[in-house]
Short mmCIF file of C-alpha atoms and ligand atoms in Angstrom, two decimals:
data_model
loop_
_atom_site.label_atom_id
_atom_site.label_comp_id
_atom_site.label_asym_id
_atom_site.label_seq_id
_atom_site.Cartn_x
_atom_site.Cartn_y
_atom_site.Cartn_z
CA MET A 1 0.00 0.00 0.00
CA ASP A 2 1.25 3.49 -0.84
CA MET A 3 1.77 5.25 2.50
CA LYS A 4 3.01 8.46 0.94
CA LYS A 5 1.14 11.60 1.94
CA LYS A 6 -0.85 13.13 -0.86
CA VAL A 7 -0.74 16.82 -1.74
CA ALA A 8 -2.95 18.75 -4.17
CA PHE A 9 -2.50 22.29 -5.53
CA TYR A 10 -4.83 25.02 -6.72
CA THR A 11 -3.25 28.00 -8.50
CA LEU A 12 -4.88 31.38 -8.99
CA GLY A 13 -3.51 34.19 -11.12
CA CYS A 14 -0.65 34.47 -13.53
CA LYS A 15 1.84 32.20 -15.29
CA LEU A 16 4.43 33.12 -12.69
CA ASN A 17 2.27 31.62 -9.96
CA PHE A 18 1.82 28.50 -12.09
CA SER A 19 5.56 28.12 -12.52
CA GLU A 20 6.13 28.56 -8.79
CA THR A 21 3.43 26.03 -7.90
CA SER A 22 5.29 23.51 -10.06
CA THR A 23 8.57 24.11 -8.27
CA ILE A 24 6.99 23.95 -4.82
CA ALA A 25 5.17 20.75 -5.84
CA ARG A 26 8.39 19.19 -7.12
CA ASN A 27 10.10 20.03 -3.81
CA LEU A 28 7.30 18.36 -1.84
CA VAL A 29 7.50 15.29 -4.09
CA ASP A 30 11.23 15.16 -3.32
CA GLU A 31 10.27 15.25 0.37
CA GLY A 32 8.13 12.14 -0.08
CA PHE A 33 4.69 13.49 -1.04
CA THR A 34 2.64 12.23 -3.98
CA ARG A 35 0.99 14.95 -6.05
CA VAL A 36 -2.68 14.39 -6.91
CA ASP A 37 -5.36 16.44 -8.63
CA PHE A 38 -7.22 19.05 -6.57
CA THR A 39 -10.47 17.14 -7.01
CA GLU A 40 -8.95 14.03 -5.43
CA HIS A 41 -8.65 12.96 -1.80
CA ALA A 42 -5.44 14.51 -0.42
CA ASP A 43 -3.80 14.88 2.99
CA MET A 44 -2.83 18.46 2.23
CA TYR A 45 -4.29 21.10 -0.08
CA VAL A 46 -2.09 24.05 -1.04
CA ILE A 47 -3.72 27.14 -2.54
CA ASN A 48 -1.40 29.53 -4.37
CA THR A 49 -3.25 32.85 -4.21
CA CYS A 50 -3.32 35.99 -6.33
CA SER A 51 -3.95 39.58 -5.30
CA VAL A 52 -5.12 40.72 -8.72
CA THR A 53 -8.11 38.38 -8.74
CA ASP A 54 -11.34 40.22 -8.08
CA ASN A 55 -13.03 39.12 -4.87
CA ALA A 56 -9.85 37.28 -3.95
CA ASP A 57 -11.09 36.44 -0.46
CA LYS A 58 -14.45 35.11 -1.64
CA ARG A 59 -12.75 33.00 -4.25
CA PHE A 60 -10.30 31.70 -1.68
CA LYS A 61 -13.08 30.66 0.71
CA THR A 62 -14.84 28.74 -2.08
CA ILE A 63 -11.66 26.85 -2.91
CA VAL A 64 -11.06 25.98 0.74
CA LYS A 65 -14.63 24.65 0.98
CA GLN A 66 -14.06 22.63 -2.19
CA ALA A 67 -11.03 20.97 -0.60
CA GLN A 68 -12.85 20.32 2.67
CA LYS A 69 -15.72 18.70 0.85
CA VAL A 70 -13.33 16.08 -0.55
CA ASN A 71 -11.48 15.59 2.75
CA PRO A 72 -12.70 17.50 5.83
CA ASP A 73 -9.63 16.38 7.80
CA ALA A 74 -7.09 17.62 5.26
CA PHE A 75 -4.45 20.19 6.15
CA VAL A 76 -4.98 23.43 4.18
CA ALA A 77 -2.14 25.85 3.38
CA ALA A 78 -2.31 29.26 1.66
CA ILE A 79 0.69 30.74 -0.14
CA GLY A 80 1.25 33.39 -2.82
CA CYS A 81 0.59 37.10 -3.28
CA TYR A 82 -2.65 37.38 -1.32
CA ALA A 83 -1.12 35.35 1.51
CA GLN A 84 1.69 37.92 1.67
CA LEU A 85 -0.65 40.92 1.53
CA LYS A 86 -3.42 39.73 3.86
CA PRO A 87 -2.08 36.84 5.91
CA GLU A 88 -4.40 37.39 8.88
CA ASP A 89 -7.50 37.49 6.67
CA LEU A 90 -6.62 34.16 5.12
CA ALA A 91 -5.62 32.64 8.46
CA ALA A 92 -9.08 33.47 9.83
CA VAL A 93 -10.86 31.51 7.11
CA ASP A 94 -12.46 28.39 8.51
CA GLY A 95 -10.38 25.30 7.77
CA VAL A 96 -7.08 27.07 6.99
CA ASP A 97 -4.10 25.69 8.93
CA LEU A 98 -1.10 27.51 7.55
CA VAL A 99 -0.36 30.78 5.74
CA LEU A 100 3.09 31.37 4.25
CA GLY A 101 4.41 34.71 2.99
CA ALA A 102 6.66 35.53 0.06
CA THR A 103 9.90 34.16 1.49
CA GLU A 104 8.46 31.16 3.30
CA LYS A 105 6.39 29.60 0.51
CA PHE A 106 9.48 27.87 -0.90
CA ASN A 107 10.16 26.33 2.53
CA ILE A 108 6.72 24.79 2.92
CA ALA A 109 8.21 21.35 3.61
CA ASN A 110 9.62 22.69 6.90
CA TYR A 111 6.15 23.62 8.15
CA VAL A 112 4.18 20.49 7.35
CA ASN A 113 5.63 17.69 9.42
CA ASP A 114 2.64 16.00 11.01
CA LEU A 115 -0.22 17.67 9.09
CA SER A 116 -2.40 17.91 12.21
CA LYS A 117 -5.07 20.53 11.91
CA ASN A 118 -4.81 23.84 13.75
CA ASP A 119 -7.69 25.70 15.41
CA TYR A 120 -6.55 28.86 13.71
CA GLY A 121 -4.29 29.40 10.67
CA GLU A 122 -0.64 29.67 11.64
CA VAL A 123 1.02 32.62 9.89
CA HIS A 124 4.66 32.67 8.81
CA SER A 125 4.87 35.92 7.02
CA CYS A 126 7.70 38.30 6.22
CA GLU A 127 8.35 41.97 5.61
CA ILE A 128 8.36 42.30 1.85
CA GLU A 129 11.85 43.88 2.00
CA GLU A 130 13.08 40.44 3.06
CA ALA A 131 11.97 38.98 -0.26
CA ASP A 132 15.22 39.92 -1.94
CA PHE A 133 16.43 36.51 -3.05
CA TYR A 134 15.52 34.66 -6.19
CA VAL A 135 14.04 31.19 -6.62
CA GLY A 136 14.01 29.83 -10.16
CA SER A 137 10.96 27.92 -11.42
CA TYR A 138 9.28 26.49 -14.42
CA ALA A 139 5.98 24.76 -15.08
CA ILE A 140 5.03 22.37 -17.78
CA GLY A 141 1.59 23.56 -18.89
CA ASP A 142 -0.39 21.26 -21.16
CA ARG A 143 2.57 19.00 -22.11
CA THR A 144 3.32 21.19 -25.15
CA ARG A 145 4.32 24.49 -23.48
CA ALA A 146 6.34 25.41 -20.44
CA PHE A 147 6.35 28.65 -18.45
CA LEU A 148 9.90 29.55 -17.51
CA LYS A 149 10.39 32.13 -14.77
CA VAL A 150 13.29 34.47 -15.50
CA GLN A 151 12.55 37.43 -13.21
CA ASP A 152 10.53 38.30 -10.09
CA GLY A 153 9.32 41.47 -8.34
CA CYS A 154 9.08 45.04 -9.60
CA ASP A 155 10.72 48.39 -8.78
CA TYR A 156 8.06 50.47 -10.55
CA LYS A 157 5.44 52.38 -8.63
CA CYS A 158 2.29 52.21 -10.73
CA THR A 159 -0.37 53.71 -8.50
CA TYR A 160 -2.91 50.86 -8.82
CA CYS A 161 -0.59 47.91 -8.35
CA THR A 162 0.02 45.72 -5.28
CA ILE A 163 2.55 43.43 -6.94
CA PRO A 164 5.63 45.23 -5.55
CA LEU A 165 4.07 44.82 -2.07
CA ALA A 166 3.37 41.13 -2.68
CA ARG A 167 6.53 40.13 -4.51
CA GLY A 168 9.21 42.63 -3.55
CA ILE A 169 12.01 44.26 -5.53
CA SER A 170 12.97 43.42 -9.10
CA ARG A 171 15.47 40.57 -9.27
CA SER A 172 16.40 37.99 -11.86
CA ASP A 173 17.76 34.53 -12.37
CA THR A 174 21.31 34.11 -13.67
CA LEU A 175 21.73 33.57 -17.38
CA GLU A 176 23.34 30.18 -16.75
CA ASN A 177 20.42 29.01 -14.64
CA VAL A 178 17.78 30.12 -17.15
CA VAL A 179 19.64 28.32 -19.93
CA LYS A 180 20.00 25.21 -17.75
CA ASN A 181 16.24 25.22 -17.02
CA ALA A 182 15.48 25.72 -20.72
CA LYS A 183 17.61 22.68 -21.58
CA GLU A 184 15.87 20.62 -18.91
CA ILE A 185 12.50 21.61 -20.35
CA SER A 186 13.46 20.74 -23.92
CA GLU A 187 14.83 17.35 -22.78
CA GLN A 188 11.29 16.55 -21.61
CA GLY A 189 10.00 16.90 -25.14
CA ILE A 190 8.36 20.31 -24.61
CA LYS A 191 8.39 22.33 -27.80
CA GLU A 192 7.51 25.83 -26.63
CA ILE A 193 8.80 27.93 -23.76
CA VAL A 194 7.02 31.08 -22.58
CA LEU A 195 9.23 33.48 -20.62
CA THR A 196 7.53 34.69 -17.46
CA GLY A 197 8.17 37.18 -14.69
CA VAL A 198 6.58 40.28 -13.20
CA ASN A 199 8.53 42.74 -15.34
CA ILE A 200 10.71 40.64 -17.63
CA GLY A 201 12.11 43.56 -19.63
CA ASP A 202 13.84 44.53 -16.39
CA TYR A 203 15.85 41.28 -16.56
CA GLY A 204 19.33 41.67 -15.11
CA LYS A 205 18.28 43.82 -12.16
CA GLY A 206 19.05 42.76 -8.66
CA GLU A 207 21.52 40.42 -7.14
CA PHE A 208 21.65 36.69 -7.05
CA GLY A 209 23.57 35.49 -4.04
CA ASN A 210 26.56 37.80 -3.96
CA LYS A 211 26.85 38.01 -7.70
CA LYS A 212 25.73 41.15 -9.43
CA HIS A 213 23.99 40.66 -12.73
CA GLU A 214 25.72 41.84 -15.79
CA HIS A 215 23.18 40.78 -18.38
CA THR A 216 20.29 42.53 -20.06
CA PHE A 217 17.03 41.20 -21.43
CA LEU A 218 18.56 41.17 -24.91
CA ASP A 219 21.46 39.04 -23.61
CA LEU A 220 18.89 36.63 -22.22
CA VAL A 221 17.00 36.46 -25.50
CA LYS A 222 20.22 35.84 -27.43
CA ALA A 223 21.40 33.13 -25.02
CA LEU A 224 18.10 31.24 -25.16
CA ASP A 225 18.06 31.43 -28.92
CA THR A 226 21.11 29.16 -29.06
CA VAL A 227 19.75 26.38 -26.81
CA ASP A 228 19.38 23.18 -28.83
CA GLY A 229 16.07 21.37 -28.86
CA ILE A 230 13.80 24.36 -28.21
CA HIS A 231 11.49 24.88 -31.14
CA ARG A 232 9.69 27.99 -29.96
CA LEU A 233 10.29 30.78 -27.49
CA ARG A 234 7.61 33.31 -26.65
CA ILE A 235 8.17 36.58 -24.80
CA SER A 236 5.02 36.92 -22.77
CA SER A 237 4.36 40.40 -21.50
CA ILE A 238 6.88 43.24 -21.71
CA GLU A 239 6.61 46.90 -20.70
CA PRO A 240 6.70 49.17 -23.79
CA ASN A 241 9.50 51.34 -22.39
CA LEU A 242 11.67 48.24 -21.96
CA LEU A 243 11.02 46.75 -25.39
CA LYS A 244 14.10 47.97 -27.26
CA ASN A 245 14.57 48.22 -31.03
CA GLU A 246 17.46 45.73 -30.79
CA THR A 247 15.18 43.14 -29.17
CA ILE A 248 12.49 43.62 -31.82
CA GLU A 249 15.11 43.28 -34.58
CA PHE A 250 16.61 40.19 -32.98
CA VAL A 251 13.21 38.51 -32.62
CA GLY A 252 12.53 39.37 -36.26
CA SER A 253 15.65 37.50 -37.38
CA SER A 254 15.36 34.59 -34.93
CA ASN A 255 14.09 31.16 -35.90
CA THR A 256 12.99 30.30 -32.38
CA PHE A 257 11.53 33.52 -30.96
CA VAL A 258 8.03 33.85 -32.37
CA PRO A 259 6.47 37.07 -33.72
CA HIS A 260 4.11 37.65 -30.81
CA PHE A 261 4.30 40.52 -28.32
CA HIS A 262 2.03 41.32 -25.43
CA ILE A 263 2.55 44.92 -24.36
CA PRO A 264 0.68 46.55 -21.47
CA LEU A 265 -0.77 49.92 -22.47
CA GLN A 266 -3.30 50.39 -19.62
CA SER A 267 -4.71 53.62 -21.04
CA GLY A 268 -4.73 55.45 -24.38
CA SER A 269 -4.99 58.77 -22.56
CA ASP A 270 -1.76 60.47 -21.51
CA VAL A 271 -3.58 62.14 -18.63
CA VAL A 272 -4.58 58.75 -17.21
CA LEU A 273 -1.15 57.23 -17.90
CA LYS A 274 0.35 59.98 -15.76
CA LEU A 275 -2.18 59.33 -12.98
CA MET A 276 -1.21 55.67 -13.16
CA ARG A 277 2.50 56.65 -13.00
CA ARG A 278 3.32 54.52 -15.99
CA ARG A 279 6.75 55.15 -17.47
CA TYR A 280 5.74 56.10 -21.00
CA LEU A 281 3.13 58.06 -22.91
CA THR A 282 1.08 57.03 -25.92
CA ASP A 283 3.69 58.35 -28.42
CA LEU A 284 6.18 55.78 -27.24
CA TYR A 285 3.57 53.03 -27.49
CA VAL A 286 2.73 53.95 -31.09
CA ASP A 287 6.42 53.93 -31.88
CA ARG A 288 6.82 50.38 -30.46
CA VAL A 289 3.88 49.06 -32.48
CA ASN A 290 5.21 50.71 -35.65
CA LYS A 291 8.68 49.26 -35.11
CA ILE A 292 7.26 45.74 -34.66
CA ARG A 293 5.13 46.12 -37.81
CA GLU A 294 8.14 47.39 -39.79
CA VAL A 295 10.23 44.34 -38.80
CA MET A 296 7.44 41.71 -38.60
CA PRO A 297 4.34 42.75 -40.55
CA ASP A 298 2.48 39.56 -39.52
CA ALA A 299 3.31 39.73 -35.81
CA CYS A 300 0.51 39.35 -33.28
CA ILE A 301 0.37 42.26 -30.86
CA GLY A 302 -1.71 41.92 -27.68
CA VAL A 303 -2.52 44.85 -25.40
CA ASP A 304 -3.46 45.06 -21.71
CA VAL A 305 -5.81 47.90 -20.86
CA ILE A 306 -7.52 49.02 -17.64
CA VAL A 307 -10.88 50.80 -17.67
CA GLY A 308 -12.48 52.85 -14.92
CA PHE A 309 -9.27 54.12 -13.31
CA PRO A 310 -9.99 57.04 -10.93
CA GLY A 311 -10.02 60.27 -12.91
CA GLU A 312 -10.85 58.52 -16.21
CA THR A 313 -13.59 60.74 -17.63
CA GLU A 314 -15.84 59.81 -20.54
CA GLU A 315 -13.53 61.85 -22.76
CA HIS A 316 -10.40 60.04 -21.56
CA PHE A 317 -12.10 56.73 -22.13
CA LEU A 318 -13.12 57.69 -25.67
CA THR A 319 -9.54 58.78 -26.32
CA THR A 320 -8.43 55.29 -25.26
CA TYR A 321 -11.10 53.65 -27.42
CA ASN A 322 -10.16 55.67 -30.51
CA PHE A 323 -6.46 55.21 -29.88
CA LEU A 324 -6.86 51.43 -29.81
CA ASN A 325 -9.30 51.42 -32.71
CA THR A 326 -6.80 53.08 -35.02
CA LEU A 327 -3.73 51.22 -33.74
CA ASP A 328 -2.61 48.15 -35.71
CA ILE A 329 -2.91 45.63 -32.87
CA SER A 330 -4.40 42.13 -32.71
CA TYR A 331 -6.34 41.71 -29.46
CA LEU A 332 -6.93 43.28 -26.04
CA HIS A 333 -6.95 41.97 -22.49
CA VAL A 334 -9.38 44.25 -20.70
CA PHE A 335 -9.24 44.72 -16.93
CA THR A 336 -11.88 46.57 -14.97
CA TYR A 337 -10.21 48.72 -12.35
CA SER A 338 -10.90 47.73 -8.77
CA GLU A 339 -9.56 49.37 -5.63
CA ARG A 340 -6.73 47.64 -3.80
CA ASP A 341 -5.77 48.41 -0.20
CA ASN A 342 -2.48 50.23 0.36
CA THR A 343 -2.29 51.68 -3.15
CA VAL A 344 -2.15 55.37 -4.08
CA ALA A 345 -5.00 54.96 -6.58
CA ALA A 346 -7.39 53.70 -3.90
CA GLU A 347 -7.24 57.18 -2.33
CA MET A 348 -7.60 59.13 -5.59
CA GLU A 349 -10.49 61.37 -6.49
CA GLY A 350 -12.69 60.93 -9.53
CA VAL A 351 -13.90 57.43 -8.65
CA VAL A 352 -15.71 55.95 -11.64
CA PRO A 353 -19.07 54.33 -10.75
CA LYS A 354 -19.03 50.53 -11.06
CA ARG A 355 -21.72 50.46 -13.75
CA VAL A 356 -19.70 52.90 -15.88
CA ARG A 357 -16.63 50.73 -15.41
CA SER A 358 -18.49 47.67 -16.67
CA LYS A 359 -19.97 49.57 -19.62
CA ARG A 360 -16.47 50.67 -20.68
CA SER A 361 -15.12 47.19 -20.19
CA LYS A 362 -17.87 45.79 -22.41
CA MET A 363 -17.08 48.32 -25.13
CA LEU A 364 -13.40 47.42 -25.17
CA ARG A 365 -14.12 43.70 -25.10
CA GLY A 366 -16.26 44.25 -28.19
CA LEU A 367 -13.37 46.11 -29.81
CA SER A 368 -11.05 43.21 -28.99
CA VAL A 369 -13.32 40.75 -30.80
CA LYS A 370 -13.28 43.05 -33.84
CA LYS A 371 -9.49 43.43 -33.74
CA ARG A 372 -8.86 39.72 -33.38
CA ARG A 373 -11.19 38.91 -36.25
CA ALA A 374 -9.50 41.48 -38.50
CA PHE A 375 -6.09 40.03 -37.61
CA TYR A 376 -7.26 36.46 -38.34
CA GLU A 377 -8.80 37.57 -41.65
CA GLN A 378 -5.48 39.10 -42.71
CA GLN A 379 -3.83 35.76 -42.02
CA LEU A 380 -6.21 33.63 -44.12
CA GLY A 381 -4.50 31.96 -47.07
CA THR A 382 -1.04 32.19 -45.45
CA MET A 383 1.16 29.20 -44.57
CA ARG A 384 2.07 28.91 -40.89
CA THR A 385 3.44 26.42 -38.40
CA VAL A 386 1.05 25.18 -35.74
CA LEU A 387 1.98 23.56 -32.46
CA PHE A 388 -0.93 21.26 -31.72
CA GLU A 389 -2.03 20.73 -28.12
CA SER A 390 -3.03 17.38 -26.68
CA GLU A 391 -6.71 17.49 -25.81
CA ASN A 392 -9.76 16.36 -27.72
CA LYS A 393 -12.06 19.40 -27.65
CA GLU A 394 -15.44 18.29 -28.97
CA GLY A 395 -13.91 16.38 -31.85
CA TYR A 396 -11.17 18.93 -32.60
CA ILE A 397 -7.56 19.43 -31.68
CA HIS A 398 -6.48 23.02 -31.07
CA GLY A 399 -3.15 24.73 -31.56
CA PHE A 400 -1.45 28.07 -32.09
CA THR A 401 0.55 29.37 -35.00
CA GLU A 402 3.83 31.13 -34.29
CA ASN A 403 1.96 34.44 -34.56
CA TYR A 404 -0.70 33.31 -32.12
CA VAL A 405 -3.61 32.50 -34.40
CA LYS A 406 -5.69 29.85 -32.67
CA VAL A 407 -6.57 27.03 -35.06
CA LYS A 408 -8.71 23.89 -34.94
CA PHE A 409 -8.40 20.65 -36.89
CA PRO A 410 -10.49 17.43 -36.71
CA TRP A 411 -9.21 15.38 -33.75
CA ASP A 412 -6.26 13.14 -34.49
CA PRO A 413 -4.21 11.98 -31.49
CA GLU A 414 -1.14 11.60 -33.72
CA LEU A 415 -1.00 15.38 -34.05
CA SER A 416 -0.60 15.93 -30.30
CA ASN A 417 2.49 17.99 -29.44
CA THR A 418 3.64 18.11 -33.06
CA LEU A 419 4.55 21.08 -35.21
CA GLN A 420 2.76 21.07 -38.55
CA GLU A 421 2.94 23.28 -41.61
CA VAL A 422 -0.59 24.46 -42.36
CA ARG A 423 -2.56 26.75 -44.59
CA LEU A 424 -5.07 28.94 -42.76
CA ASP A 425 -8.39 28.48 -44.56
CA ALA A 426 -11.39 30.10 -42.88
CA ILE A 427 -12.75 31.46 -39.62
CA ALA A 428 -15.13 28.98 -37.99
CA GLU A 429 -18.29 29.97 -36.12
CA ASP A 430 -16.53 29.72 -32.76
CA GLY A 431 -13.94 32.25 -33.98
CA LEU A 432 -11.10 29.73 -34.36
CA VAL A 433 -9.38 29.26 -37.71
CA LYS A 434 -9.83 26.08 -39.76
CA CYS A 435 -6.68 24.89 -41.48
CA THR A 436 -5.28 22.33 -43.92
CA ILE A 437 -2.18 20.38 -42.94
CA LEU A 438 0.07 20.73 -45.96
CA GLU A 439 1.72 17.31 -45.70
CA GLN A 440 -1.67 15.58 -45.56
CA ALA A 441 -2.97 17.67 -48.47
CA GLY A 442 0.17 16.72 -50.44
CA ALA A 443 -0.37 13.03 -49.66
CA THR A 444 -3.98 13.23 -50.88
CA LEU A 445 -2.91 14.83 -54.11
CA ARG A 446 -0.27 12.21 -54.88
S1 LIG B 1 5.15 47.59 -13.90
FE1 LIG B 1 3.58 48.60 -12.68
S2 LIG B 1 1.77 47.28 -12.98
FE2 LIG B 1 3.54 46.08 -13.58
S3 LIG B 1 4.12 44.92 -11.72
FE3 LIG B 1 5.37 46.81 -11.78
S4 LIG B 1 4.18 48.26 -10.52
FE4 LIG B 1 2.80 46.59 -11.07
#
């Protein structure tokens, strides 16, 4: 009989959290635990929380209840950004036994010896200034992609953001370690690596042990480009002021870095950008988009935008809408502003009523659908390479082209985790693109 203790994880939030869950899980497996799915009976449930999630506490309580329903006697631990920001709130939730802050989450094995339940959540938190060391991580997503953490924390002071309070100062992994992790990932047969971090363009900042970094983000990109066995590298999200011409040009000439950029804008109004204390104005953003288009006309460009920030008038919002409407971008991720404790923005005047925030959000989500469709239409008839995923989704297998067009093809398990040359044929009713696999079409013709 397997006497190993079972542990299950639930991750909220971003790719960075996912990569850290993987590392923490691997450490616990090394300590003798067996990892099981969150829906299964486990001895311990670990919830990796996020502070960006709306109604974070409500969501957290629901997940704790979910775990307790499967095993009421299980030990429940909370880690992650929300655990760092509001440890006492999480500790007070019924059923929670342990709350670990930003430095302690990687030492969870030291806190879970006998797994006996506590009457009240035990908190091992830290001052965020203590979170000045770096722990490397990566997560294998759906067996075709991996999220590789290269950087953590942020030194910026955007007025709405709690991430610097939850994750500390900007610091990065060494170049050698990132390359080593990338090799390890490719040896597992994973074809695509997505670089993750809080502010990855800031790569090279901070110290690792006693060693000062001497590398930039461009050095990182160049080093990863030479690692054998990696088919695709994707830069996830990068601040516009940190996306240099040299990086865009290098990506344009690389065979492994794909033509896909996700660049936070947050507002198309300079007035609001200043209120947000972002480090650029719209001129710089336009310049970045134009540079990408000049080097890679077919690149996919995604944009983050926040609506309903305090002080955003109807006019400012319309400026944002028109700015995005005329800009040659491919899709939007729209966030509705919500107040966060201990931020400058939470105290600002000009609060936008909630119903206005949701109306603006709806308008921009509509614009995103239009932008994505226009981008997909431009791509029809072109030949691309698709990395197929591994799930059967109602009789279809899905995948992404290098420039992030989502395609579907009738289910064929042989295609799982393979790269295929395709022709993009038509947009299906669900908005995905139907394609022809060129090799198969060739075989039919012969
Ligand atoms: S750049 Fe701004 S929004 Fe992004 S993590 Fe840093 S402070 Fe937060």
